[in-house]
JSON list of C-alpha atoms in Angstrom, two decimals:
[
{"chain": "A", "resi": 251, "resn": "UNK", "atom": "CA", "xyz": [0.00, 0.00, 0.00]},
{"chain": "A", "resi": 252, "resn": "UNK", "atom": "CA", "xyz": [1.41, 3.76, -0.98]},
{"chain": "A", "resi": 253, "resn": "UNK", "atom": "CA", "xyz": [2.06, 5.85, 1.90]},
{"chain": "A", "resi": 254, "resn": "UNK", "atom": "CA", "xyz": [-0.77, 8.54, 0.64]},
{"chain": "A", "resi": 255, "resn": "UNK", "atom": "CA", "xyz": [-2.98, 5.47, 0.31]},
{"chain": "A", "resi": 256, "resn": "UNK", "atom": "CA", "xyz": [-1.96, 4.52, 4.03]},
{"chain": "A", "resi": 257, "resn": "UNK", "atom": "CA", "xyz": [-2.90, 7.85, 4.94]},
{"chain": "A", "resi": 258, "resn": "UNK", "atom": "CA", "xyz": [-6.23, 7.87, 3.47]},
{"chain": "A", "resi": 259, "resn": "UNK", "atom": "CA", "xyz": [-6.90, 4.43, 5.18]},
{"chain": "A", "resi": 260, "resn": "UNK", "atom": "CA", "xyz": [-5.58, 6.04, 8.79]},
{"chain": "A", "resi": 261, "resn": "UNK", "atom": "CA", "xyz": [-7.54, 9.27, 8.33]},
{"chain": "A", "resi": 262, "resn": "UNK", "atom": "CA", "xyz": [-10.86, 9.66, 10.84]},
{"chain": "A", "resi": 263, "resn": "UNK", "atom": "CA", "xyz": [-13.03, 11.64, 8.94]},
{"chain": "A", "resi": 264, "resn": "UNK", "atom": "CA", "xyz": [-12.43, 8.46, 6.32]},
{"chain": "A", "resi": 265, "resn": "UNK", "atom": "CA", "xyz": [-12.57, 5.75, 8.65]},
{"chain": "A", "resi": 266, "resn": "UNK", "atom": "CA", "xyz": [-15.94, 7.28, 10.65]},
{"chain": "A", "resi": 267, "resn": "UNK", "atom": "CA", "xyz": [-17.63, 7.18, 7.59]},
{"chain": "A", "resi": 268, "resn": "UNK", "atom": "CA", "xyz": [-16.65, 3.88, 6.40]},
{"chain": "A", "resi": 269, "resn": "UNK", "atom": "CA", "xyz": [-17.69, 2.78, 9.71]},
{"chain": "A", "resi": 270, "resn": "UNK", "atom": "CA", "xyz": [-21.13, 4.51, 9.09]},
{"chain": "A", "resi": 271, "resn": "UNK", "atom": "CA", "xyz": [-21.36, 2.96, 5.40]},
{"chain": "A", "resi": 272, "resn": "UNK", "atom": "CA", "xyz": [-20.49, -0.89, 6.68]},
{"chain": "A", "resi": 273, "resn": "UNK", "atom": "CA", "xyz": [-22.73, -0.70, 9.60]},
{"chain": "A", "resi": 274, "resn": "UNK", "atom": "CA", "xyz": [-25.91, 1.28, 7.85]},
{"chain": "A", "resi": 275, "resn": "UNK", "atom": "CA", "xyz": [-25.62, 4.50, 10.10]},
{"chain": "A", "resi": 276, "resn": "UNK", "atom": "CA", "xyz": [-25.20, 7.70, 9.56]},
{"chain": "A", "resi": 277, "resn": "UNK", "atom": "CA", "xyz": [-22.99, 10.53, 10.84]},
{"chain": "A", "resi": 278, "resn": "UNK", "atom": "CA", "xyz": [-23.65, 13.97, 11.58]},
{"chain": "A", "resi": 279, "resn": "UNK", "atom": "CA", "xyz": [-21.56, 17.06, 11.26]},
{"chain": "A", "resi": 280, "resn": "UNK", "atom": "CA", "xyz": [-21.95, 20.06, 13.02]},
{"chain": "A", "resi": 281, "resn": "UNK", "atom": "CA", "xyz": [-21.05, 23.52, 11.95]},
{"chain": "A", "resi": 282, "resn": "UNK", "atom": "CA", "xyz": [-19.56, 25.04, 15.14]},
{"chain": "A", "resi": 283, "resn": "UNK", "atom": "CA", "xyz": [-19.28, 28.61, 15.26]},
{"chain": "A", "resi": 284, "resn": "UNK", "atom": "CA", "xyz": [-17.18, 29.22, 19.11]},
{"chain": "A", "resi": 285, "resn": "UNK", "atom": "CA", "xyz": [-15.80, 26.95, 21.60]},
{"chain": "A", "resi": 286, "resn": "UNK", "atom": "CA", "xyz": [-19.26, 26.37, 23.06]},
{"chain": "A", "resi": 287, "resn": "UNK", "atom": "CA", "xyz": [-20.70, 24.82, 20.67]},
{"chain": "A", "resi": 288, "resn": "UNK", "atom": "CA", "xyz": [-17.68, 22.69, 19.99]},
{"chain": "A", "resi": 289, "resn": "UNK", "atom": "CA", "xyz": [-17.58, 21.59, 23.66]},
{"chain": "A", "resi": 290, "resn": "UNK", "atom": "CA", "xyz": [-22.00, 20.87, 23.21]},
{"chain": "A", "resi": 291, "resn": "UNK", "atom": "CA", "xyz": [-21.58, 18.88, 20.26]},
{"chain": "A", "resi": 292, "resn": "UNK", "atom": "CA", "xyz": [-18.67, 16.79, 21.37]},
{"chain": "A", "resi": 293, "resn": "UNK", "atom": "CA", "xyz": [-20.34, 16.25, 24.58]},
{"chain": "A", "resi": 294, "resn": "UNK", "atom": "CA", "xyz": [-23.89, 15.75, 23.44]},
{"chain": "A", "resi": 295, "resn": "UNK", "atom": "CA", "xyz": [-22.06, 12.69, 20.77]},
{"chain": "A", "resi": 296, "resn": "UNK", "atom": "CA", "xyz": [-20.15, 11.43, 24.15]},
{"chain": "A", "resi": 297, "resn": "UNK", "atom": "CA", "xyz": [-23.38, 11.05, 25.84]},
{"chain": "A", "resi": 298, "resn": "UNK", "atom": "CA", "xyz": [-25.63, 9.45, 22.95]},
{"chain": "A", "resi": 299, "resn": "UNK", "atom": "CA", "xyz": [-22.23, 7.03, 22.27]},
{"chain": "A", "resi": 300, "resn": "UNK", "atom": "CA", "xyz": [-22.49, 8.40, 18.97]},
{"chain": "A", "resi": 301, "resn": "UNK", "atom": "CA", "xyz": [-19.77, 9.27, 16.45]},
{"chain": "A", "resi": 302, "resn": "UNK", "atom": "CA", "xyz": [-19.29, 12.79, 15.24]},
{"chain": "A", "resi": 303, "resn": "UNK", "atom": "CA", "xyz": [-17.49, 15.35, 12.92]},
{"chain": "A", "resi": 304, "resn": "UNK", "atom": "CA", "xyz": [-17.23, 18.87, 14.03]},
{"chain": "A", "resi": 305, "resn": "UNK", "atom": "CA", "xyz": [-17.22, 21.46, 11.45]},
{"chain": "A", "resi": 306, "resn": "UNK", "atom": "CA", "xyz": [-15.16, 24.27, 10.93]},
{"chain": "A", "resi": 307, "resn": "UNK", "atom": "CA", "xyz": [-15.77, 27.05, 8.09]},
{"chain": "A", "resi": 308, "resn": "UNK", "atom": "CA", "xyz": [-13.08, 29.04, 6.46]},
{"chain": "A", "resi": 309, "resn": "UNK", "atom": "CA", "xyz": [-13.26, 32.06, 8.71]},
{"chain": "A", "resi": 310, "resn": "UNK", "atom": "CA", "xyz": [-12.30, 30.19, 11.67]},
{"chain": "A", "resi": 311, "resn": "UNK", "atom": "CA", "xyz": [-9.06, 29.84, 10.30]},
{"chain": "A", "resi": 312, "resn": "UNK", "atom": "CA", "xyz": [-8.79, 33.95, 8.69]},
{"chain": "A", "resi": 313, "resn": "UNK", "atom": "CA", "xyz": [-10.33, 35.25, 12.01]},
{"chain": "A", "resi": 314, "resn": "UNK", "atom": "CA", "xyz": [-8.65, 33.02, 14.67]},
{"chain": "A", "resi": 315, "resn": "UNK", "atom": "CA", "xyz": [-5.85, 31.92, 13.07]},
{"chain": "A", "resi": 316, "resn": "UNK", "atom": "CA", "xyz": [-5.08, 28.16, 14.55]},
{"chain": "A", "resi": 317, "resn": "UNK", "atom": "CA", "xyz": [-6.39, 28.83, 17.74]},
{"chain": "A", "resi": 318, "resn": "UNK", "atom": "CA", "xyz": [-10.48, 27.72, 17.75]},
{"chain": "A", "resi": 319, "resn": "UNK", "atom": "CA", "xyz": [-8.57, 24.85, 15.27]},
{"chain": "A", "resi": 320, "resn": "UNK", "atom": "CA", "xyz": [-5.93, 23.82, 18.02]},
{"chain": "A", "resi": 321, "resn": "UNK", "atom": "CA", "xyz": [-9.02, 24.01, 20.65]},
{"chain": "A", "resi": 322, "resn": "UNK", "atom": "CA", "xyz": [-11.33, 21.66, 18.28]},
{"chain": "A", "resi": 323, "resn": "UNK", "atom": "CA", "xyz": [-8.73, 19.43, 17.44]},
{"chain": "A", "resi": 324, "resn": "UNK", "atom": "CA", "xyz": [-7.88, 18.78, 21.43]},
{"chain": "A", "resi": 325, "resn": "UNK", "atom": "CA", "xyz": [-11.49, 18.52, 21.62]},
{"chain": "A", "resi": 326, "resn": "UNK", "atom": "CA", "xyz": [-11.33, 15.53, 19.07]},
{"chain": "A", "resi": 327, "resn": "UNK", "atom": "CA", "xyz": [-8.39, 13.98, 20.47]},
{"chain": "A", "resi": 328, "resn": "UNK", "atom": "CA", "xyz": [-10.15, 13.28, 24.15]},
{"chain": "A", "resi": 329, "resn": "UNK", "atom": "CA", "xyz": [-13.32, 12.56, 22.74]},
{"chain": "A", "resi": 330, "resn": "UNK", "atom": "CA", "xyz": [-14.77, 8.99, 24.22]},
{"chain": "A", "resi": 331, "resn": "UNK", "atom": "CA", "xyz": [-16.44, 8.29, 20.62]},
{"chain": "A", "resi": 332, "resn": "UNK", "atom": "CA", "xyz": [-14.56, 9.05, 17.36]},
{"chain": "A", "resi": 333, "resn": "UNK", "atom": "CA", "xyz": [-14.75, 12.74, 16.67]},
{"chain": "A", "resi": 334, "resn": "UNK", "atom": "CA", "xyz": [-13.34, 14.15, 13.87]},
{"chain": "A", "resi": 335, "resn": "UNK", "atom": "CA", "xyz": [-12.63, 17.93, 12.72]},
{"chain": "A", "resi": 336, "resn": "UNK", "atom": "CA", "xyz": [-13.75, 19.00, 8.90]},
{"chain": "A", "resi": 337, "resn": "UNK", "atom": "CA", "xyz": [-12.86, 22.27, 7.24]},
{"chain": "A", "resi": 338, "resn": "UNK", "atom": "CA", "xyz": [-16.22, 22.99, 5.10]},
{"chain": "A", "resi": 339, "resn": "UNK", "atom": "CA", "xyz": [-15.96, 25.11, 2.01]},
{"chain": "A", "resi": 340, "resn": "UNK", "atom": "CA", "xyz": [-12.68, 26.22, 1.98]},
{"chain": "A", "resi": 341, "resn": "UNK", "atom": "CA", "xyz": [-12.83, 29.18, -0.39]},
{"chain": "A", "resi": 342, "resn": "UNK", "atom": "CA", "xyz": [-9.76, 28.41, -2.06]},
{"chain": "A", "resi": 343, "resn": "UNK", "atom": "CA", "xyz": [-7.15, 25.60, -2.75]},
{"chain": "A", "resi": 344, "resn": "UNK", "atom": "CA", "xyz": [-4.60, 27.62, -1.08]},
{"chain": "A", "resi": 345, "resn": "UNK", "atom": "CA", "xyz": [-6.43, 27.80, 2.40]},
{"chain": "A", "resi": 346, "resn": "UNK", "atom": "CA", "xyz": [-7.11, 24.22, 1.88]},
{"chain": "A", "resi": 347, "resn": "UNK", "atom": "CA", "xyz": [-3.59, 23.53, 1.62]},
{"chain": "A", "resi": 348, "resn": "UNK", "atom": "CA", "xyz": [-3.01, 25.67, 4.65]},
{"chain": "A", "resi": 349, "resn": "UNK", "atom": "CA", "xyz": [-5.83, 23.77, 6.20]},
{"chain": "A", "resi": 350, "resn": "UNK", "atom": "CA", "xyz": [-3.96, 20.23, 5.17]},
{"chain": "A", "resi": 351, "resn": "UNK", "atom": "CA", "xyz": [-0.69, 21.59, 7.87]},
{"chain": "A", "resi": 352, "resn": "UNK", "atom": "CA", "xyz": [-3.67, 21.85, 10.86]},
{"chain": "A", "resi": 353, "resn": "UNK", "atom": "CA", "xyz": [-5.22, 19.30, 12.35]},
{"chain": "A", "resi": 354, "resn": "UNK", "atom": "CA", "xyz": [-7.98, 18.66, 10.20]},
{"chain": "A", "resi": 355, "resn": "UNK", "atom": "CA", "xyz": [-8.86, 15.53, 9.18]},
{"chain": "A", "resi": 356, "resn": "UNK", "atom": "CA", "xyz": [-11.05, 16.32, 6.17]},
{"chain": "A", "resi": 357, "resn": "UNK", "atom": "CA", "xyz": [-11.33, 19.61, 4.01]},
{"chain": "A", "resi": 358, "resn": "UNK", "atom": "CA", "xyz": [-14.17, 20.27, 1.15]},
{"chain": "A", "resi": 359, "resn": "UNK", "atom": "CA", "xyz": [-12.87, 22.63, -1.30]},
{"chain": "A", "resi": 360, "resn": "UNK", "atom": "CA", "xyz": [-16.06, 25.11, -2.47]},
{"chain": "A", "resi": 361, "resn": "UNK", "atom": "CA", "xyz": [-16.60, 24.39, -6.09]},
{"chain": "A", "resi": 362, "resn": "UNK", "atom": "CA", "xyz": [-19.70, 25.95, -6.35]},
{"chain": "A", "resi": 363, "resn": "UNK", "atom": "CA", "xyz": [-18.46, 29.41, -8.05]},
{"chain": "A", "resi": 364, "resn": "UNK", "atom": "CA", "xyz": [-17.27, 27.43, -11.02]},
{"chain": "A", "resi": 365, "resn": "UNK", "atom": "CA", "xyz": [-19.52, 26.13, -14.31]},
{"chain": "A", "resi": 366, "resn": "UNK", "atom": "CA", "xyz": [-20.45, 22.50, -13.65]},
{"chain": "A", "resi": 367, "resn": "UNK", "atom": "CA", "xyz": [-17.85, 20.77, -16.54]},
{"chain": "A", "resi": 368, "resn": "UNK", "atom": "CA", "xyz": [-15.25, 22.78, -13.97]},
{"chain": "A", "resi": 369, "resn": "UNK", "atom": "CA", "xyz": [-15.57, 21.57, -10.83]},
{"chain": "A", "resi": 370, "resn": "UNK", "atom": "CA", "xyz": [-14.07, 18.06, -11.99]},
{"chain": "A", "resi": 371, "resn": "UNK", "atom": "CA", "xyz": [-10.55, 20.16, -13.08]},
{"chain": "A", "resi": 372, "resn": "UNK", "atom": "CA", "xyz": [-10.53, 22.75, -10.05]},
{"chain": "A", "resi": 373, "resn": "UNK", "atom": "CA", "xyz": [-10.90, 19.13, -7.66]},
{"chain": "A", "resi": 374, "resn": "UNK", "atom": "CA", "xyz": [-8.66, 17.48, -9.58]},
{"chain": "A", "resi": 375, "resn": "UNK", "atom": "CA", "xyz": [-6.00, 16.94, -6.03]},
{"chain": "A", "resi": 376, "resn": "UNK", "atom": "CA", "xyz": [-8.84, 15.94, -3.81]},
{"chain": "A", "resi": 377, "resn": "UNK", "atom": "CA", "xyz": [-8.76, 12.04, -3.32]},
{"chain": "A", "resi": 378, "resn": "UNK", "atom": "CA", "xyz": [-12.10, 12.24, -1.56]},
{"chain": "A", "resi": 379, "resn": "UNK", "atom": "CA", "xyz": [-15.08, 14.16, -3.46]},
{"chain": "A", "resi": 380, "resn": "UNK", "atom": "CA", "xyz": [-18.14, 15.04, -1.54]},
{"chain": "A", "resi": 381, "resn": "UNK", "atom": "CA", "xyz": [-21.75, 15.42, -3.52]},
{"chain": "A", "resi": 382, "resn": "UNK", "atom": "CA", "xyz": [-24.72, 17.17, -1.43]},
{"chain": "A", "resi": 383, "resn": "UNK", "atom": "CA", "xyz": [-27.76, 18.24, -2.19]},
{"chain": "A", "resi": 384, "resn": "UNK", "atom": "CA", "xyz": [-29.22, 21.29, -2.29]},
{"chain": "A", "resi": 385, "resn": "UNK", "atom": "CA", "xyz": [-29.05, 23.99, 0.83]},
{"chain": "A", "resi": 386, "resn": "UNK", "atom": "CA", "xyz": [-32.01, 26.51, 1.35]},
{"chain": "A", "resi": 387, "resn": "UNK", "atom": "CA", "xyz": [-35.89, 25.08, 1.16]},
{"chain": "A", "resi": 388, "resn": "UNK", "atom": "CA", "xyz": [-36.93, 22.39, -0.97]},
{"chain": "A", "resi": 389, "resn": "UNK", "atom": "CA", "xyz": [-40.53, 24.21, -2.64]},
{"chain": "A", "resi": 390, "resn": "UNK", "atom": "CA", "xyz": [-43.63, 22.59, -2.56]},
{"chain": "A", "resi": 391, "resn": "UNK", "atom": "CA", "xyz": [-42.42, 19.33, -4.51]},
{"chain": "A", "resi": 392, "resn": "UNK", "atom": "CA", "xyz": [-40.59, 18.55, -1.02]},
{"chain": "A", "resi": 393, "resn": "UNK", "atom": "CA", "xyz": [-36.68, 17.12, -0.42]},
{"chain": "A", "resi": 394, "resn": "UNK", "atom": "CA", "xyz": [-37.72, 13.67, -2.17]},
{"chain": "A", "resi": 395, "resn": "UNK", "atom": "CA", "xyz": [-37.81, 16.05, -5.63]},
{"chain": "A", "resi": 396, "resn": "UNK", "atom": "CA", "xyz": [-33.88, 16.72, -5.03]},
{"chain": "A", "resi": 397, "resn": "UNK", "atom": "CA", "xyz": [-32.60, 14.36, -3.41]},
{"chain": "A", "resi": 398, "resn": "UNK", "atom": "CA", "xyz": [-31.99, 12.28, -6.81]},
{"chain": "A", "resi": 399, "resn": "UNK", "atom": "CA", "xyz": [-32.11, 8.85, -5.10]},
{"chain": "A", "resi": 400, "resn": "UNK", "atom": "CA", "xyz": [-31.60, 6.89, -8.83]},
{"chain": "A", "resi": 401, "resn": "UNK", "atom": "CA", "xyz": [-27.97, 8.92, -9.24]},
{"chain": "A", "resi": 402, "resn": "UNK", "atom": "CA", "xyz": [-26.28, 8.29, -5.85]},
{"chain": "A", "resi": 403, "resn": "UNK", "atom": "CA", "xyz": [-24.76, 4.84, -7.10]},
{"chain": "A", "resi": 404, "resn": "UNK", "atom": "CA", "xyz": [-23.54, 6.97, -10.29]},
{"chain": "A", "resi": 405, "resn": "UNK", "atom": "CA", "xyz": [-22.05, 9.14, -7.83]},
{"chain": "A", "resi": 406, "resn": "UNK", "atom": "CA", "xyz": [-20.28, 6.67, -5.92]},
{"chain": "A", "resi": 407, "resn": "UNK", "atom": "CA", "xyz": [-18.56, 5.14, -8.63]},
{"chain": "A", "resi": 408, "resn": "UNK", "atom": "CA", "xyz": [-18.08, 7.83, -11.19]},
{"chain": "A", "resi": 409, "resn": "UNK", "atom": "CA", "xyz": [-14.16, 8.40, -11.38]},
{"chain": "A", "resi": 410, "resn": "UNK", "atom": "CA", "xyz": [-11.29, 6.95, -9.84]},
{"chain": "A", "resi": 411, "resn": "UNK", "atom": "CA", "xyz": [-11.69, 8.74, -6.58]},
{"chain": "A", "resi": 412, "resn": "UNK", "atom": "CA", "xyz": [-14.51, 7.34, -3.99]},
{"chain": "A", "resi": 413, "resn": "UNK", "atom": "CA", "xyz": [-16.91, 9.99, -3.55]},
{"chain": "A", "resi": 414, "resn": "UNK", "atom": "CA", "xyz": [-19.27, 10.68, -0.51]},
{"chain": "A", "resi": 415, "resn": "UNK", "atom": "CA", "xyz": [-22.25, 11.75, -0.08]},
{"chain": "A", "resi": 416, "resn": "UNK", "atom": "CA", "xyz": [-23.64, 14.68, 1.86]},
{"chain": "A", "resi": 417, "resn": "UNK", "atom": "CA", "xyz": [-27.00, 14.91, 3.13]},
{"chain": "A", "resi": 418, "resn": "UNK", "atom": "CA", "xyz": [-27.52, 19.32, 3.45]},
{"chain": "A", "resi": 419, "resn": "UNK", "atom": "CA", "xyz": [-30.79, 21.05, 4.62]},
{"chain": "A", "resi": 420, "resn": "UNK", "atom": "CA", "xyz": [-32.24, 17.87, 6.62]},
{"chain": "A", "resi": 421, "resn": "UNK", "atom": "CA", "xyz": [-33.72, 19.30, 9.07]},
{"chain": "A", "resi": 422, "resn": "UNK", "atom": "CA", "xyz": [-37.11, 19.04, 8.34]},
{"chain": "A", "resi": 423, "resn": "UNK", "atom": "CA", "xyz": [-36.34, 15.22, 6.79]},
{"chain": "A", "resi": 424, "resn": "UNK", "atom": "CA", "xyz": [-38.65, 12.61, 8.54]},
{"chain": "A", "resi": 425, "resn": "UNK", "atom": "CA", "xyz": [-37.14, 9.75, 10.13]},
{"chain": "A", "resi": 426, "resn": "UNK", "atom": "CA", "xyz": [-37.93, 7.88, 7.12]},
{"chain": "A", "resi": 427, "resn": "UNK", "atom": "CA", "xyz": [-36.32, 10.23, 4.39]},
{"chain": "A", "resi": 428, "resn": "UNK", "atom": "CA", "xyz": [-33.75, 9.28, 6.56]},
{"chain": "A", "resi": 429, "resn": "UNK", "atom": "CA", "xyz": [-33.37, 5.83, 6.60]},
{"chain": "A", "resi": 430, "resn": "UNK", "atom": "CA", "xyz": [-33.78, 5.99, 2.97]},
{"chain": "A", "resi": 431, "resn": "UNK", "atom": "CA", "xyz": [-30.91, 8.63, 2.23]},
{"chain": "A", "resi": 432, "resn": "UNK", "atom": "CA", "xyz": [-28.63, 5.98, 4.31]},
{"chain": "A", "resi": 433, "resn": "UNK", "atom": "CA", "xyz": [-29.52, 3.22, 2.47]},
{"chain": "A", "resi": 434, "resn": "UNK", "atom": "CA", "xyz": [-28.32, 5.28, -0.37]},
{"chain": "A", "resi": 435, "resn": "UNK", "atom": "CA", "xyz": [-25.03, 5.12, 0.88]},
{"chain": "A", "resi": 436, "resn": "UNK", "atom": "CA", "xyz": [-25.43, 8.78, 2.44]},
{"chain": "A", "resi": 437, "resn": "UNK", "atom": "CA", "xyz": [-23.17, 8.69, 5.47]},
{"chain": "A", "resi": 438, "resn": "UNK", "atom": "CA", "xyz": [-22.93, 12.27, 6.63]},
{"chain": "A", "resi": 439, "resn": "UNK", "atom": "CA", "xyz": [-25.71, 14.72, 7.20]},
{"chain": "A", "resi": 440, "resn": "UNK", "atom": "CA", "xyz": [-24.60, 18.09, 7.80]},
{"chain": "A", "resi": 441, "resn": "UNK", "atom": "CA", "xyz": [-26.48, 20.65, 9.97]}
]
């Protein structure tokens, strides 16, 4: 096995969701916005036994420099359940790369300012692609209308990269939606 394909195997973020996949769970990630809310979420997974990622966005890392990172990541590190920390939608590959010297143990570059038939070239480093749906509300067609059960498989194997699935704007998803966006292979719901 490479040593970047070692890496990949070792990484949390990777191996939580695997985990999550194999066992027909799913995670969620929380966008945390101070130190409180990093402390709630971490202790709120300790208590349900329940894996977790903790999200961090871009500003965290332009407005405190490494310090709500260094604070998340020791978070992480004494967790009792496997916690991992995410940089969501780096605006840039060169904060991601700055990202990929913290502790992080995922980043998602944001794509979304570029045509469609672009994103493929501007990802072209990441070894892990994430797919979500939409954010913002659904109209009167409801989630089911998006969530575009028939193309996850296509996802999954489109490529020579694995790809992952993100489950965005669930929070009004039934139990049910639920269960059917992880038997789709969606292992990470982000709210």
């Amino acid at each position: 096995m490479s040593t970047y394909a070692g890496k990949l195997k070792s990484n949390k973020s990777i191996t939580i969701l695997d985990a999550a996949e194999k066992a027909g769970y799913g995670i969620v990630s929380i966008v945390c916005h101070n130190v409180e809310e990093i402390t709630a979420t971490a202790g709120a997974a300790e208590a349900r036994e329940s894996p977790v990622m903790l999200l961090l966005f871009s500003w965290a890392l332009t407005q405190f420099k490494s310090r709500l990172v260094g604070f998340a990541a020791d978070v992480c590190k004494s967790a009792s359940v496997p916690t991992s920390l995410h940089l969501d939608r780096s605006l840039g590959v060169g904060l991601a790369r700055h990202a990929a010297s913290l502790p992080f143990s995922s980043v998602v570059v944001n794509t979304g300012r570029y045509e469609k038939g672009e994103n493929p070239k501007s990802t072209k480093e990441e070894s892990l692609r994430e797919s979500g749906n939409i954010h913002g509300r659904y109209g009167p067609a409801g989630p089911r209308a998006w969530l575009g059960f028939d193309h996850f498989g296509t996802h999954q194997e489109s490529g020579r990269r694995q790809m992952k699935i993100v489950l965005r704007g669930a929070n009004a998803f039934d139990r049910g939606l639920f269960r059917q966006c992880i038997k789709g292979k969606i292992s990470k719901a982000k709210t």
